[in-house]
Amino acid sequence: MEKSKVMTQEKFGEKDFQKIVGNLLRYGVWISLSVAFIGGIVYLLHHGSDIENYSVFKENDRNIFEVIGAVYQGVIQGRGESIIFLGIVLLFLTPVFRVLLSLFSFLLEKDYLYVVITAIVICIIIMSISFGFSH
C-alpha cells in the first residue's frame, strides 16, 4: 500500500507541474497580447493620422541594455510603440520562463542529465539575445 501511495504522489506532482507550465504559457500569451493591444490603442490615439514612410529601413545599432532602457523609459512616458514592444518582449519571455521553470523542476527531481540539457538551452538563448543585438 505504501508503494502505490508514493507513486501516486509522484504522478500528482508531475500533473501539478504540467498544470503550472500550461498556466504559465496560457497567461503569458494573454498578458503579452493584452499589453501589446493596449500599446496599439495608445499608439493609434497619438499617431492614428500619421503617414509612415516604409521605403527606408531604419536600423538601430544599440545593445540589448540600451534597447531595454529605451523601452522602459518609453513605457513610463506612455509611448504606444514602447508598450507594444513590451508586449512582444513579454511574449518572447513566456517560453523562456517555461525553460527556467523546467530547470528548477529537474533540479528538484535530481534529474541532472536534463538539468545540463536545460542549462545548455538557457545558454543558447542568452547567447542568441546577446549576439542578436551586437553588431
MMTF fields as JSON, N, C-alpha, C and O atoms, coordinates in Angstrom:
{
  "mmtfVersion": "1.0.0",
  "mmtfProducer": "UNKNOWN",
  "numBonds": 539,
  "numAtoms": 540,
  "numGroups": 135,
  "numChains": 1,
  "numModels": 1,
  "chainsPerModel": [1],
  "groupsPerChain": [135],
  "chainIdList": ["A"],
  "bondAtomList": [4, 2, 8, 6, 12, 10, 16, 14, 20, 18, 24, 22, 28, 26, 32, 30, 36, 34, 40, 38, 44, 42, 48, 46, 52, 50, 56, 54, 60, 58, 64, 62, 68, 66, 72, 70, 76, 74, 80, 78, 84, 82, 88, 86, 92, 90, 96, 94, 100, 98, 104, 102, 108, 106, 112, 110, 116, 114, 120, 118, 124, 122, 128, 126, 132, 130, 136, 134, 140, 138, 144, 142, 148, 146, 152, 150, 156, 154, 160, 158, 164, 162, 168, 166, 172, 170, 176, 174, 180, 178, 184, 182, 188, 186, 192, 190, 196, 194, 200, 198, 204, 202, 208, 206, 212, 210, 216, 214, 220, 218, 224, 222, 228, 226, 232, 230, 236, 234, 240, 238, 244, 242, 248, 246, 252, 250, 256, 254, 260, 258, 264, 262, 268, 266, 272, 270, 276, 274, 280, 278, 284, 282, 288, 286, 292, 290, 296, 294, 300, 298, 304, 302, 308, 306, 312, 310, 316, 314, 320, 318, 324, 322, 328, 326, 332, 330, 336, 334, 340, 338, 344, 342, 348, 346, 352, 350, 356, 354, 360, 358, 364, 362, 368, 366, 372, 370, 376, 374, 380, 378, 384, 382, 388, 386, 392, 390, 396, 394, 400, 398, 404, 402, 408, 406, 412, 410, 416, 414, 420, 418, 424, 422, 428, 426, 432, 430, 436, 434, 440, 438, 444, 442, 448, 446, 452, 450, 456, 454, 460, 458, 464, 462, 468, 466, 472, 470, 476, 474, 480, 478, 484, 482, 488, 486, 492, 490, 496, 494, 500, 498, 504, 502, 508, 506, 512, 510, 516, 514, 520, 518, 524, 522, 528, 526, 532, 530, 536, 534],
  "bondOrderList": [1, 1, 1, 1, 1, 1, 1, 1, 1, 1, 1, 1, 1, 1, 1, 1, 1, 1, 1, 1, 1, 1, 1, 1, 1, 1, 1, 1, 1, 1, 1, 1, 1, 1, 1, 1, 1, 1, 1, 1, 1, 1, 1, 1, 1, 1, 1, 1, 1, 1, 1, 1, 1, 1, 1, 1, 1, 1, 1, 1, 1, 1, 1, 1, 1, 1, 1, 1, 1, 1, 1, 1, 1, 1, 1, 1, 1, 1, 1, 1, 1, 1, 1, 1, 1, 1, 1, 1, 1, 1, 1, 1, 1, 1, 1, 1, 1, 1, 1, 1, 1, 1, 1, 1, 1, 1, 1, 1, 1, 1, 1, 1, 1, 1, 1, 1, 1, 1, 1, 1, 1, 1, 1, 1, 1, 1, 1, 1, 1, 1, 1, 1, 1, 1],
  "groupList": [{"groupName": "MET", "atomNameList": ["N", "CA", "C", "O"], "elementList": ["N", "C", "C", "O"], "formalChargeList": [0, 0, 0, 0], "bondAtomList": [1, 0, 2, 1, 3, 2], "bondOrderList": [1, 1, 2], "singleLetterCode": "M", "chemCompType": "L-PEPTIDE LINKING"}, {"groupName": "GLU", "atomNameList": ["N", "CA", "C", "O"], "elementList": ["N", "C", "C", "O"], "formalChargeList": [0, 0, 0, 0], "bondAtomList": [1, 0, 2, 1, 3, 2], "bondOrderList": [1, 1, 2], "singleLetterCode": "E", "chemCompType": "L-PEPTIDE LINKING"}, {"groupName": "LYS", "atomNameList": ["N", "CA", "C", "O"], "elementList": ["N", "C", "C", "O"], "formalChargeList": [0, 0, 0, 0], "bondAtomList": [1, 0, 2, 1, 3, 2], "bondOrderList": [1, 1, 2], "singleLetterCode": "K", "chemCompType": "L-PEPTIDE LINKING"}, {"groupName": "SER", "atomNameList": ["N", "CA", "C", "O"], "elementList": ["N", "C", "C", "O"], "formalChargeList": [0, 0, 0, 0], "bondAtomList": [1, 0, 2, 1, 3, 2], "bondOrderList": [1, 1, 2], "singleLetterCode": "S", "chemCompType": "L-PEPTIDE LINKING"}, {"groupName": "VAL", "atomNameList": ["N", "CA", "C", "O"], "elementList": ["N", "C", "C", "O"], "formalChargeList": [0, 0, 0, 0], "bondAtomList": [1, 0, 2, 1, 3, 2], "bondOrderList": [1, 1, 2], "singleLetterCode": "V", "chemCompType": "L-PEPTIDE LINKING"}, {"groupName": "THR", "atomNameList": ["N", "CA", "C", "O"], "elementList": ["N", "C", "C", "O"], "formalChargeList": [0, 0, 0, 0], "bondAtomList": [1, 0, 2, 1, 3, 2], "bondOrderList": [1, 1, 2], "singleLetterCode": "T", "chemCompType": "L-PEPTIDE LINKING"}, {"groupName": "GLN", "atomNameList": ["N", "CA", "C", "O"], "elementList": ["N", "C", "C", "O"], "formalChargeList": [0, 0, 0, 0], "bondAtomList": [1, 0, 2, 1, 3, 2], "bondOrderList": [1, 1, 2], "singleLetterCode": "Q", "chemCompType": "L-PEPTIDE LINKING"}, {"groupName": "PHE", "atomNameList": ["N", "CA", "C", "O"], "elementList": ["N", "C", "C", "O"], "formalChargeList": [0, 0, 0, 0], "bondAtomList": [1, 0, 2, 1, 3, 2], "bondOrderList": [1, 1, 2], "singleLetterCode": "F", "chemCompType": "L-PEPTIDE LINKING"}, {"groupName": "GLY", "atomNameList": ["N", "CA", "C", "O"], "elementList": ["N", "C", "C", "O"], "formalChargeList": [0, 0, 0, 0], "bondAtomList": [1, 0, 2, 1, 3, 2], "bondOrderList": [1, 1, 2], "singleLetterCode": "G", "chemCompType": "PEPTIDE LINKING"}, {"groupName": "ASP", "atomNameList": ["N", "CA", "C", "O"], "elementList": ["N", "C", "C", "O"], "formalChargeList": [0, 0, 0, 0], "bondAtomList": [1, 0, 2, 1, 3, 2], "bondOrderList": [1, 1, 2], "singleLetterCode": "D", "chemCompType": "L-PEPTIDE LINKING"}, {"groupName": "ILE", "atomNameList": ["N", "CA", "C", "O"], "elementList": ["N", "C", "C", "O"], "formalChargeList": [0, 0, 0, 0], "bondAtomList": [1, 0, 2, 1, 3, 2], "bondOrderList": [1, 1, 2], "singleLetterCode": "I", "chemCompType": "L-PEPTIDE LINKING"}, {"groupName": "ASN", "atomNameList": ["N", "CA", "C", "O"], "elementList": ["N", "C", "C", "O"], "formalChargeList": [0, 0, 0, 0], "bondAtomList": [1, 0, 2, 1, 3, 2], "bondOrderList": [1, 1, 2], "singleLetterCode": "N", "chemCompType": "L-PEPTIDE LINKING"}, {"groupName": "LEU", "atomNameList": ["N", "CA", "C", "O"], "elementList": ["N", "C", "C", "O"], "formalChargeList": [0, 0, 0, 0], "bondAtomList": [1, 0, 2, 1, 3, 2], "bondOrderList": [1, 1, 2], "singleLetterCode": "L", "chemCompType": "L-PEPTIDE LINKING"}, {"groupName": "ARG", "atomNameList": ["N", "CA", "C", "O"], "elementList": ["N", "C", "C", "O"], "formalChargeList": [0, 0, 0, 0], "bondAtomList": [1, 0, 2, 1, 3, 2], "bondOrderList": [1, 1, 2], "singleLetterCode": "R", "chemCompType": "L-PEPTIDE LINKING"}, {"groupName": "TYR", "atomNameList": ["N", "CA", "C", "O"], "elementList": ["N", "C", "C", "O"], "formalChargeList": [0, 0, 0, 0], "bondAtomList": [1, 0, 2, 1, 3, 2], "bondOrderList": [1, 1, 2], "singleLetterCode": "Y", "chemCompType": "L-PEPTIDE LINKING"}, {"groupName": "TRP", "atomNameList": ["N", "CA", "C", "O"], "elementList": ["N", "C", "C", "O"], "formalChargeList": [0, 0, 0, 0], "bondAtomList": [1, 0, 2, 1, 3, 2], "bondOrderList": [1, 1, 2], "singleLetterCode": "W", "chemCompType": "L-PEPTIDE LINKING"}, {"groupName": "ALA", "atomNameList": ["N", "CA", "C", "O"], "elementList": ["N", "C", "C", "O"], "formalChargeList": [0, 0, 0, 0], "bondAtomList": [1, 0, 2, 1, 3, 2], "bondOrderList": [1, 1, 2], "singleLetterCode": "A", "chemCompType": "L-PEPTIDE LINKING"}, {"groupName": "HIS", "atomNameList": ["N", "CA", "C", "O"], "elementList": ["N", "C", "C", "O"], "formalChargeList": [0, 0, 0, 0], "bondAtomList": [1, 0, 2, 1, 3, 2], "bondOrderList": [1, 1, 2], "singleLetterCode": "H", "chemCompType": "L-PEPTIDE LINKING"}, {"groupName": "PRO", "atomNameList": ["N", "CA", "C", "O"], "elementList": ["N", "C", "C", "O"], "formalChargeList": [0, 0, 0, 0], "bondAtomList": [1, 0, 2, 1, 3, 2], "bondOrderList": [1, 1, 2], "singleLetterCode": "P", "chemCompType": "L-PEPTIDE LINKING"}, {"groupName": "CYS", "atomNameList": ["N", "CA", "C", "O"], "elementList": ["N", "C", "C", "O"], "formalChargeList": [0, 0, 0, 0], "bondAtomList": [1, 0, 2, 1, 3, 2], "bondOrderList": [1, 1, 2], "singleLetterCode": "C", "chemCompType": "L-PEPTIDE LINKING"}],
  "groupTypeList": [0, 1, 2, 3, 2, 4, 0, 5, 6, 1, 2, 7, 8, 1, 2, 9, 7, 6, 2, 10, 4, 8, 11, 12, 12, 13, 14, 8, 4, 15, 10, 3, 12, 3, 4, 16, 7, 10, 8, 8, 10, 4, 14, 12, 12, 17, 17, 8, 3, 9, 10, 1, 11, 14, 3, 4, 7, 2, 1, 11, 9, 13, 11, 10, 7, 1, 4, 10, 8, 16, 4, 14, 6, 8, 4, 10, 6, 8, 13, 8, 1, 3, 10, 10, 7, 12, 8, 10, 4, 12, 12, 7, 12, 5, 18, 4, 7, 13, 4, 12, 12, 3, 12, 7, 3, 7, 12, 12, 1, 2, 9, 14, 12, 14, 4, 4, 10, 5, 16, 10, 4, 10, 19, 10, 10, 10, 0, 3, 10, 3, 7, 8, 7, 3, 17],
  "groupIdList": [1, 2, 3, 4, 5, 6, 7, 8, 9, 10, 11, 12, 13, 14, 15, 16, 17, 18, 19, 20, 21, 22, 23, 24, 25, 26, 27, 28, 29, 30, 31, 32, 33, 34, 35, 36, 37, 38, 39, 40, 41, 42, 43, 44, 45, 46, 47, 48, 49, 50, 51, 52, 53, 54, 55, 56, 57, 58, 59, 60, 61, 62, 63, 64, 65, 66, 67, 68, 69, 70, 71, 72, 73, 74, 75, 76, 77, 78, 79, 80, 81, 82, 83, 84, 85, 86, 87, 88, 89, 90, 91, 92, 93, 94, 95, 96, 97, 98, 99, 100, 101, 102, 103, 104, 105, 106, 107, 108, 109, 110, 111, 112, 113, 114, 115, 116, 117, 118, 119, 120, 121, 122, 123, 124, 125, 126, 127, 128, 129, 130, 131, 132, 133, 134, 135],
  "secStructList": [7, 2, 2, 2, 2, 2, 2, 2, 2, 2, 2, 2, 2, 2, 2, 2, 2, 2, 2, 2, 2, 2, 2, 2, 2, 2, 2, 2, 2, 2, 2, 2, 2, 2, 2, 2, 2, 2, 2, 2, 2, 2, 2, 2, 2, 2, 2, 6, 6, 7, 7, 7, 7, 7, 1, 1, 7, 7, 7, 7, 7, 7, 7, 2, 2, 2, 2, 2, 2, 2, 2, 2, 2, 2, 2, 2, 2, 6, 7, 2, 2, 2, 2, 2, 2, 2, 2, 2, 2, 2, 2, 2, 2, 2, 2, 2, 2, 2, 2, 2, 2, 2, 2, 2, 2, 2, 2, 2, 2, 6, 7, 2, 2, 2, 2, 2, 2, 2, 2, 2, 2, 2, 2, 2, 2, 2, 2, 2, 2, 2, 2, 2, 2, 7, 7],
  "xCoordList": [0.813, 0.0, 0.861, 0.539, 1.953, 2.843, 3.431, 3.523, 3.827, 4.477, 3.527, 3.944, 2.29, 1.346, 1.026, 0.782, 1.027, 0.777, 1.899, 1.634, 3.134, 4.285, 4.227, 4.462, 3.919, 3.843, 2.727, 2.888, 1.604, 0.502, 0.906, 0.544, 1.653, 2.1, 3.069, 3.011, 3.958, 4.882, 4.129, 4.425, 3.16, 2.375, 1.572, 1.423, 1.049, 0.301, 1.203, 0.771, 2.446, 3.409, 3.715, 3.848, 3.828, 4.087, 2.902, 3.078, 1.693, 0.491, 0.415, 0.026, 0.792, 0.814, 1.79, 1.488, 2.963, 3.956, 3.428, 3.597, 2.798, 2.239, 1.151, 1.028, 0.367, -0.678, -0.056, -0.524, 0.988, 1.679, 2.277, 2.157, 2.919, 3.518, 2.435, 2.598, 1.342, 0.245, -0.315, -0.581, -0.49, -0.989, 0.017, -0.364, 1.296, 2.34, 2.288, 2.314, 2.215, 2.162, 0.873, 0.892, -0.238, -1.546, -1.619, -1.936, -1.328, -1.433, -0.34, -0.56, 0.827, 1.896, 1.502, 1.762, 0.875, 0.431, -0.683, -0.668, -1.645, -2.756, -2.283, -2.749, -1.373, -0.863, -0.083, -0.271, 0.783, 1.559, 0.656, 0.876, -0.35, -1.313, -2.065, -2.272, -2.467, -3.192, -2.314, -2.763, -1.063, -0.139, 0.079, 0.029, 0.32, 0.535, -0.728, -0.638, -1.887, -3.151, -3.354, -3.735, -3.097, -3.204, -2.198, -2.522, -0.984, 0.016, -0.448, -0.208, -1.113, -1.637, -2.702, -2.741, -3.562, -4.595, -3.954, -4.321, -2.984, -2.287, -1.576, -1.617, -0.927, -0.21, -1.185, -0.915, -2.304, -3.277, -3.915, -4.229, -4.105, -4.659, -3.73, -4.193, -2.423, -1.456, -0.977, -0.629, -0.956, -0.359, -1.286, -0.816, -2.56, -3.506, -3.573, -3.86, -3.314, -3.398, -2.036, -1.958, -0.956, 0.38, 0.517, -0.083, 1.309, 1.616, 3.062, 3.986, 3.238, 4.572, 5.243, 4.582, 6.553, 7.343, 8.078, 9.051, 7.607, 8.205, 9.233, 9.704, 9.585, 10.549, 11.981, 12.877, 12.216, 13.556, 13.548, 12.72, 14.499, 14.626, 15.593, 16.724, 15.161, 16.0, 16.472, 15.667, 17.769, 18.335, 19.027, 19.758, 18.798, 19.436, 20.6, 20.442, 21.758, 22.937, 23.073, 23.94, 22.187, 22.217, 22.322, 21.882, 22.919, 22.991, 21.689, 20.829, 21.564, 20.324, 19.961, 18.783, 20.968, 20.696, 20.162, 19.302, 20.668, 20.143, 18.7, 17.862, 18.417, 17.057, 16.101, 15.021, 16.493, 15.65, 15.434, 14.322, 16.484, 16.359, 15.424, 14.614, 15.532, 14.663, 13.208, 12.302, 12.982, 11.608, 11.051, 9.9, 11.847, 11.409, 11.013, 9.945, 11.881, 11.57, 10.322, 9.494, 10.183, 9.009, 7.726, 6.695, 7.773, 6.58, 6.216, 5.041, 7.222, 6.98, 6.34, 5.467, 6.788, 6.248, 4.915, 4.272, 4.494, 3.221, 3.261, 2.242, 4.433, 4.567, 4.049, 4.488, 3.123, 2.457, 3.397, 3.245, 4.383, 5.301, 6.149, 6.502, 6.48, 7.235, 6.372, 6.855, 5.099, 4.186, 3.975, 3.917, 3.86, 3.747, 5.001, 4.909, 6.167, 7.426, 7.517, 8.031, 7.018, 6.99, 6.127, 6.488, 4.991, 4.149, 4.874, 4.731, 5.655, 6.43, 7.513, 7.748, 8.169, 9.195, 8.572, 9.143, 7.407, 6.72, 6.351, 6.442, 5.935, 5.616, 6.862, 6.791, 7.991, 9.25, 9.672, 10.177, 9.47, 9.911, 9.049, 9.493, 7.837, 6.944, 7.57, 7.634, 8.031, 8.666, 10.019, 10.449, 10.689, 11.953, 11.684, 12.425, 10.626, 10.254, 9.883, 10.122, 9.303, 8.965, 10.237, 10.273, 11.266, 12.539, 13.163, 13.693, 13.106, 13.647, 12.871, 13.463, 11.567, 10.737, 11.097, 11.131, 11.362, 11.778, 13.114, 13.315, 14.026, 15.329, 15.143, 15.751, 14.313, 14.084, 13.375, 13.654, 12.473, 11.781, 12.766, 12.717, 13.661, 14.645, 15.621, 16.084, 15.934, 16.796, 16.114, 16.744, 14.829, 14.095, 13.979, 14.023, 13.831, 13.739, 15.106, 15.192, 16.184, 17.56, 17.841, 18.563, 17.264, 17.471, 18.548, 18.244, 19.805, 20.914, 21.211, 21.751, 20.872, 21.055, 20.193, 20.664, 18.926, 18.032, 18.375, 18.093, 18.975, 19.458, 20.521, 20.5, 21.452, 22.529, 21.96, 22.339, 21.061, 20.469, 19.708, 19.829, 18.93, 18.164, 19.092, 18.827, 20.17, 21.147, 21.792, 22.042, 22.058, 22.614, 21.617, 22.003, 20.337, 19.291, 19.245, 19.139, 19.325, 19.319, 20.539, 20.425, 21.697, 22.906, 22.748, 23.172, 22.146, 21.91, 20.973, 21.199, 19.94, 19.017, 19.753, 19.59, 20.556, 21.297, 22.272, 22.38, 22.979, 23.917, 23.179, 23.65, 22.034, 21.257, 20.814, 20.88, 20.368, 19.957, 21.159, 21.073, 22.271, 23.467, 24.021, 24.311, 24.17, 24.746, 23.751, 24.147, 22.475, 21.455, 21.394, 20.964, 21.832, 21.768, 23.121, 23.183, 24.193, 25.502, 25.956, 25.812, 26.488, 26.956, 28.436, 29.008],
  "yCoordList": [-1.189, 0.0, 1.26, 2.235, 1.241, 2.4, 2.739, 3.909, 1.705, 1.915, 2.596, 3.518, 2.175, 2.784, 4.222, 5.065, 4.504, 5.873, 6.808, 7.929, 6.36, 7.168, 7.396, 8.515, 6.364, 6.509, 7.475, 8.265, 7.424, 8.333, 9.769, 10.681, 9.977, 11.325, 11.856, 13.037, 11.01, 11.456, 11.867, 12.908, 11.069, 11.407, 12.673, 13.495, 12.832, 14.043, 15.262, 16.296, 15.168, 16.265, 16.593, 17.763, 15.57, 15.784, 16.472, 17.358, 16.057, 16.712, 18.162, 19.041, 18.405, 19.791, 20.635, 21.771, 20.071, 20.806, 21.101, 22.209, 20.127, 20.333, 21.399, 22.188, 21.424, 22.443, 23.829, 24.797, 23.923, 25.202, 25.684, 26.859, 24.784, 25.143, 25.593, 26.586, 24.852, 25.226, 26.599, 27.406, 26.856, 28.17, 29.271, 30.366, 28.988, 29.967, 30.354, 31.537, 29.362, 29.64, 30.352, 31.32, 29.874, 30.467, 31.92, 32.808, 32.162, 33.521, 34.431, 35.628, 33.868, 34.669, 35.204, 36.365, 34.36, 34.799, 35.831, 36.847, 35.583, 36.529, 37.874, 38.92, 37.858, 39.111, 39.884, 41.091, 39.204, 39.899, 40.433, 41.531, 39.661, 40.121, 41.357, 42.304, 41.343, 42.479, 43.728, 44.822, 43.562, 44.702, 45.277, 46.494, 44.421, 44.897, 45.565, 46.565, 45.029, 45.613, 47.004, 47.942, 47.129, 48.435, 49.408, 50.572, 48.929, 49.771, 50.216, 51.357, 49.324, 49.678, 50.754, 51.667, 50.646, 51.672, 53.019, 54.048, 53.002, 54.241, 54.832, 56.041, 53.971, 54.451, 55.083, 56.161, 54.426, 54.963, 56.261, 57.142, 56.381, 57.619, 58.808, 59.92, 58.568, 59.653, 59.797, 60.899, 58.709, 58.733, 58.151, 57.744, 58.104, 57.481, 58.133, 57.464, 59.419, 60.118, 60.298, 60.866, 59.826, 59.959, 59.059, 57.986, 59.507, 58.701, 58.236, 59.046, 56.925, 56.345, 56.162, 55.869, 56.336, 56.121, 54.786, 54.691, 53.769, 52.436, 52.168, 51.039, 53.165, 52.954, 52.93, 52.466, 53.42, 53.454, 52.641, 52.856, 51.691, 50.873, 51.562, 51.867, 51.808, 52.458, 51.399, 50.797, 51.175, 50.185, 50.891, 51.859, 50.412, 50.986, 50.101, 48.889, 50.701, 49.967, 50.173, 50.908, 49.498, 49.605, 48.217, 47.236, 48.144, 46.844, 46.588, 47.463, 45.403, 44.976, 45.848, 46.104, 46.308, 47.118, 48.499, 49.042, 49.068, 50.344, 50.189, 51.057, 49.088, 48.839, 48.685, 49.276, 47.891, 47.692, 49.017, 49.309, 49.814, 51.124, 52.046, 52.749, 52.049, 52.894, 52.438, 53.268, 51.138, 50.613, 50.966, 51.386, 50.799, 51.132, 52.602, 52.932, 53.482, 54.92, 55.227, 56.04, 54.578, 54.795, 54.337, 54.996, 53.211, 52.721, 53.685, 53.992, 54.164, 55.123, 56.401, 56.995, 56.815, 58.02, 57.766, 58.712, 56.517, 56.182, 56.179, 56.417, 55.911, 55.866, 54.519, 53.464, 54.566, 53.376, 52.356, 51.158, 52.817, 51.867, 51.122, 49.962, 51.787, 51.104, 50.08, 49.013, 50.401, 49.454, 48.233, 47.104, 48.46, 47.332, 46.459, 45.232, 47.098, 46.353, 45.576, 44.457, 46.164, 45.45, 44.195, 43.145, 44.295, 43.124, 42.043, 40.856, 42.457, 41.495, 40.845, 39.64, 41.64, 41.096, 40.1, 39.041, 40.438, 39.5, 38.208, 37.123, 38.328, 37.128, 36.273, 35.047, 36.905, 36.181, 35.531, 34.408, 36.224, 35.704, 34.561, 33.804, 34.424, 33.369, 31.973, 31.253, 31.559, 30.23, 30.175, 29.107, 31.32, 31.34, 31.018, 30.248, 31.605, 31.283, 29.812, 29.205, 29.241, 27.82, 26.975, 25.984, 27.364, 26.638, 26.79, 25.824, 27.996, 28.203, 27.386, 26.809, 27.343, 26.541, 25.06, 24.34, 24.616, 23.223, 22.951, 21.881, 23.915, 23.752, 23.516, 22.606, 24.323, 24.148, 22.83, 22.187, 22.431, 21.163, 19.995, 19.073, 20.049, 18.974, 18.965, 17.903, 20.146, 20.201, 19.556, 18.815, 19.84, 19.241, 17.728, 17.0, 17.255, 15.824, 15.143, 13.916, 15.949, 15.463, 14.695, 13.698, 15.174, 14.598, 15.429, 16.318, 15.129, 16.003, 16.015, 16.996, 14.953, 14.97, 16.066, 16.834, 16.14, 17.169, 18.557, 19.559, 18.625, 19.915, 20.454, 21.634, 19.601, 20.019, 20.417, 21.451, 19.613, 19.919, 21.242, 22.069, 21.445, 22.682, 23.869, 24.947, 23.694, 24.78, 25.149, 26.326, 24.161, 24.435, 25.237, 26.176, 24.872, 25.615, 27.062, 27.983, 27.267, 28.627, 29.407, 30.586, 28.766, 29.435, 29.814, 30.894, 28.941, 29.237, 30.437, 31.301, 30.497, 31.633, 32.92, 33.934, 32.887, 34.079, 34.523, 35.717, 33.583, 33.946, 34.504, 35.448, 33.93, 34.421, 35.857, 36.682, 36.147, 37.521, 38.454, 39.547, 38.035, 38.884, 39.181, 40.333, 38.143, 38.348, 38.948, 39.551, 38.794, 39.354, 40.87, 41.509, 41.455, 42.913, 43.572, 44.795, 42.817, 43.452, 43.299, 42.235, 44.346, 44.318, 44.543, 44.553],
  "zCoordList": [0.0, 0.0, 0.0, -0.678, 0.758, 0.831, -0.534, -0.907, -1.274, -2.56, -3.551, -4.252, -3.625, -4.56, -4.161, -5.023, -2.866, -2.404, -2.853, -3.286, -2.753, -3.177, -4.679, -5.136, -5.46, -6.914, -7.294, -8.224, -6.594, -6.886, -6.59, -7.334, -5.509, -5.165, -6.224, -6.565, -6.75, -7.79, -9.037, -9.624, -9.45, -10.635, -10.403, -11.306, -9.182, -8.864, -8.974, -9.485, -8.507, -8.613, -10.058, -10.416, -10.893, -12.31, -12.976, -13.813, -12.598, -13.151, -12.701, -13.47, -11.443, -10.95, -11.757, -12.122, -12.031, -12.81, -14.206, -14.714, -14.821, -16.16, -16.135, -17.073, -15.07, -14.937, -14.771, -15.37, -13.966, -13.772, -15.086, -15.43, -15.82, -17.105, -18.094, -18.802, -18.127, -19.024, -18.692, -19.582, -17.398, -16.982, -17.283, -17.699, -17.077, -17.39, -18.864, -19.201, -19.734, -21.166, -21.55, -22.31, -21.025, -21.352, -20.894, -21.685, -19.62, -19.094, -19.654, -19.841, -19.918, -20.517, -21.881, -22.197, -22.689, -24.01, -23.879, -24.574, -22.998, -22.839, -22.293, -22.743, -21.34, -20.776, -21.842, -21.991, -22.577, -23.606, -24.713, -25.224, -25.08, -26.078, -25.589, -26.347, -24.338, -23.766, -23.717, -24.059, -23.293, -23.231, -24.629, -24.809, -25.613, -26.985, -27.532, -28.245, -27.21, -27.668, -27.067, -27.768, -25.77, -25.111, -25.732, -25.97, -25.992, -26.655, -28.027, -28.424, -28.76, -30.078, -29.993, -30.817, -29.0, -28.809, -28.476, -29.044, -27.541, -27.171, -28.387, -28.612, -29.166, -30.354, -31.351, -31.881, -31.605, -32.559, -32.061, -32.861, -30.761, -30.222, -30.478, -30.734, -30.408, -30.595, -32.038, -32.464, -32.789, -34.131, -35.194, -36.256, -34.938, -35.86, -37.224, -38.217, -37.287, -38.576, -39.239, -40.328, -38.602, -39.198, -40.418, -40.484, -41.376, -42.556, -42.419, -42.343, -42.388, -42.227, -43.577, -44.574, -43.604, -44.804, -44.641, -43.892, -45.343, -45.238, -46.331, -46.463, -47.102, -48.181, -47.667, -48.372, -46.452, -45.877, -44.591, -43.706, -44.503, -43.298, -42.346, -42.725, -41.12, -40.112, -39.131, -38.42, -39.095, -38.187, -37.046, -37.254, -35.851, -34.669, -34.253, -34.106, -34.066, -33.599, -32.095, -31.624, -31.351, -29.901, -29.311, -29.91, -28.112, -27.457, -26.694, -26.599, -26.168, -25.53, -24.341, -24.093, -23.603, -22.418, -22.794, -22.1, -23.889, -24.373, -24.848, -24.6, -25.526, -26.008, -24.83, -24.825, -23.828, -22.65, -21.924, -21.486, -21.795, -21.152, -21.916, -21.313, -23.25, -24.072, -23.976, -23.899, -23.981, -23.854, -22.479, -22.366, -21.449, -20.091, -19.993, -19.476, -20.493, -20.462, -21.278, -20.867, -22.436, -23.276, -22.609, -22.736, -21.897, -21.191, -20.067, -19.867, -19.333, -18.252, -18.808, -18.175, -20.005, -20.635, -21.337, -21.792, -21.431, -22.054, -23.571, -24.218, -24.149, -25.607, -26.114, -25.657, -27.05, -27.554, -28.158, -27.919, -28.951, -29.585, -28.564, -28.777, -27.446, -26.387, -25.665, -25.285, -25.475, -24.822, -25.716, -25.228, -27.027, -27.966, -27.885, -27.84, -27.868, -27.8, -26.488, -26.464, -25.391, -24.118, -24.229, -23.697, -24.916, -25.134, -25.913, -25.622, -26.909, -27.705, -26.848, -26.945, -26.014, -25.123, -24.144, -23.886, -23.602, -22.693, -23.412, -22.837, -24.67, -25.449, -25.648, -25.567, -25.905, -26.06, -24.744, -24.741, -23.637, -22.347, -21.821, -20.958, -22.321, -21.837, -21.977, -20.98, -23.161, -23.225, -22.516, -22.081, -22.4, -21.657, -20.191, -19.58, -19.62, -18.247, -18.108, -17.064, -19.154, -19.135, -19.039, -18.31, -19.768, -19.716, -18.33, -17.781, -17.761, -16.414, -15.378, -14.465, -15.523, -14.625, -14.746, -13.747, -15.958, -16.167, -15.49, -14.916, -15.555, -14.908, -13.407, -12.843, -12.767, -11.33, -11.038, -10.026, -11.904, -11.725, -11.8, -10.985, -12.79, -12.925, -11.754, -11.338, -11.222, -10.04, -8.835, -8.08, -8.66, -7.543, -7.689, -6.697, -8.925, -9.183, -9.18, -9.225, -9.126, -9.164, -10.455, -10.459, -11.534, -12.862, -13.557, -14.354, -13.245, -13.619, -15.119, -15.629, -15.822, -17.274, -17.889, -18.728, -17.471, -18.002, -17.463, -18.119, -16.283, -15.771, -16.705, -17.057, -17.112, -18.016, -19.377, -19.926, -19.918, -21.222, -21.16, -22.064, -20.104, -19.961, -19.771, -20.302, -19.027, -18.847, -20.188, -20.45, -21.026, -22.355, -23.188, -23.885, -23.117, -23.844, -23.358, -24.168, -22.046, -21.496, -21.98, -22.317, -22.018, -22.53, -24.001, -24.413, -24.786, -26.201, -26.339, -27.187, -25.527, -25.566, -25.211, -25.89, -24.158, -23.724, -24.809, -25.087, -25.424, -26.492, -27.704, -28.339, -28.024, -29.161, -28.942, -29.854, -27.742, -27.427, -27.474, -28.033, -26.896, -26.845, -28.226, -28.548, -29.048, -30.372, -31.344, -32.342, -31.071, -31.946, -31.901, -32.861, -30.769, -30.621, -30.832, -30.962, -30.871, -31.057, -32.504, -33.108, -33.029, -34.418, -34.488, -35.578]
}
